[in-house]
Steps between C-alpha positions, in 0.01 A plus 500: 500500500170283491207628683386283793177410306687363207741315735192357663343357196841403310454125556148522341620718220775266415271201498228671292758586225621131500144407456408717215824443306569141545267379218493128410725413200412205276770237513316223303184553264400187298194427314660222289350634181726284249822526689686300787831654403565639855442191669696177546332173425557179693258238371612230732298223332199727451423770232498885500321667230289800412128435493175679384379619845491825680514599872252750624745764626583647138413462134646265260461164339757285635650347834768253568421126604729283723381145423632219720366147418646164655323297258708644228844555709588439852598713691352806348532842648538789233656824620471840376729755630614868442836564657705812653281773372439845643870597620584554868172466706637409844258517775220669288136421511357325214155388373463209275186421318395235241187330355470123525283191460529143439264338225629178560606368844489165636717267721347203316389516153285178542257702726483848317563829608598566865519881552690588802739212498807562264797719605549839332778716639591869461832610664672820513903547534694783626825469297835562647741732300715174454365140513225412724169618613246511760147348410125539619216266399211714394267215389500152595281246681276515700396763228411318177389643157147509381359393182381878430727813519593653803728806544780434796666793646797493747664776700839440637829638543817381332816403710778737622698389205333510152785684327454257206132571469209261551381175339166357476411110431192310408483114529230250434600209698379130447835368626508135430128431606341255267221620299562859609384794257520875551438754243604828673393809288658839596457859381538850579811480707621804662749607761538833635753654756508822711829674449644731754626803346845613630385894509227376711699309759760810516232747537310301763837401693610863492172621657515238766866593577381865545232359762770330679739796511220740636394251756851453633532895501178530718613235723814699579332806566 
């Protein structure tokens, strides 16, 4: 029989055990050092390539460029996507982080660079076990890329059905706008999820159940 003191603090004990054992697990860790093999490339009138550049979050010498230029092809909206990774992540909190900059950005190439004008999108998907997904836009207007590097961090929670894992998409989007150009350079992409160990849930629910039983007995007395 648990002591009254232990019963009193059982909920706190269960939560503290969860906090100390539910360490973040890395789902995506990509610095693009000579390799895009894990990613799907959809040029859509633009180009996707590795470039000699490096974001501030980690070492290395390469990043990936999503380049859209409607003076070359229209429309232009290159997409880079990693799909259905991480296993069943239903309802779990995740942290998405990446470095990005736009060394070329203009909605009208006849007037030069126009920072804070051209659309860049980062989008996260909770993949269903079968076809389908729910999505969340992490980065889009009214936020725009700067010419210099910035590190962007997003904390969110996946949908209740992410049994098919998660997907992450980046897009440089000039659409069909005349004379538009955007070079979105991305590096050091990471996604981490906080797993919920089954043993912790079982222990915590067991303690909470004992608290409920004890309280019912007390009320009967």
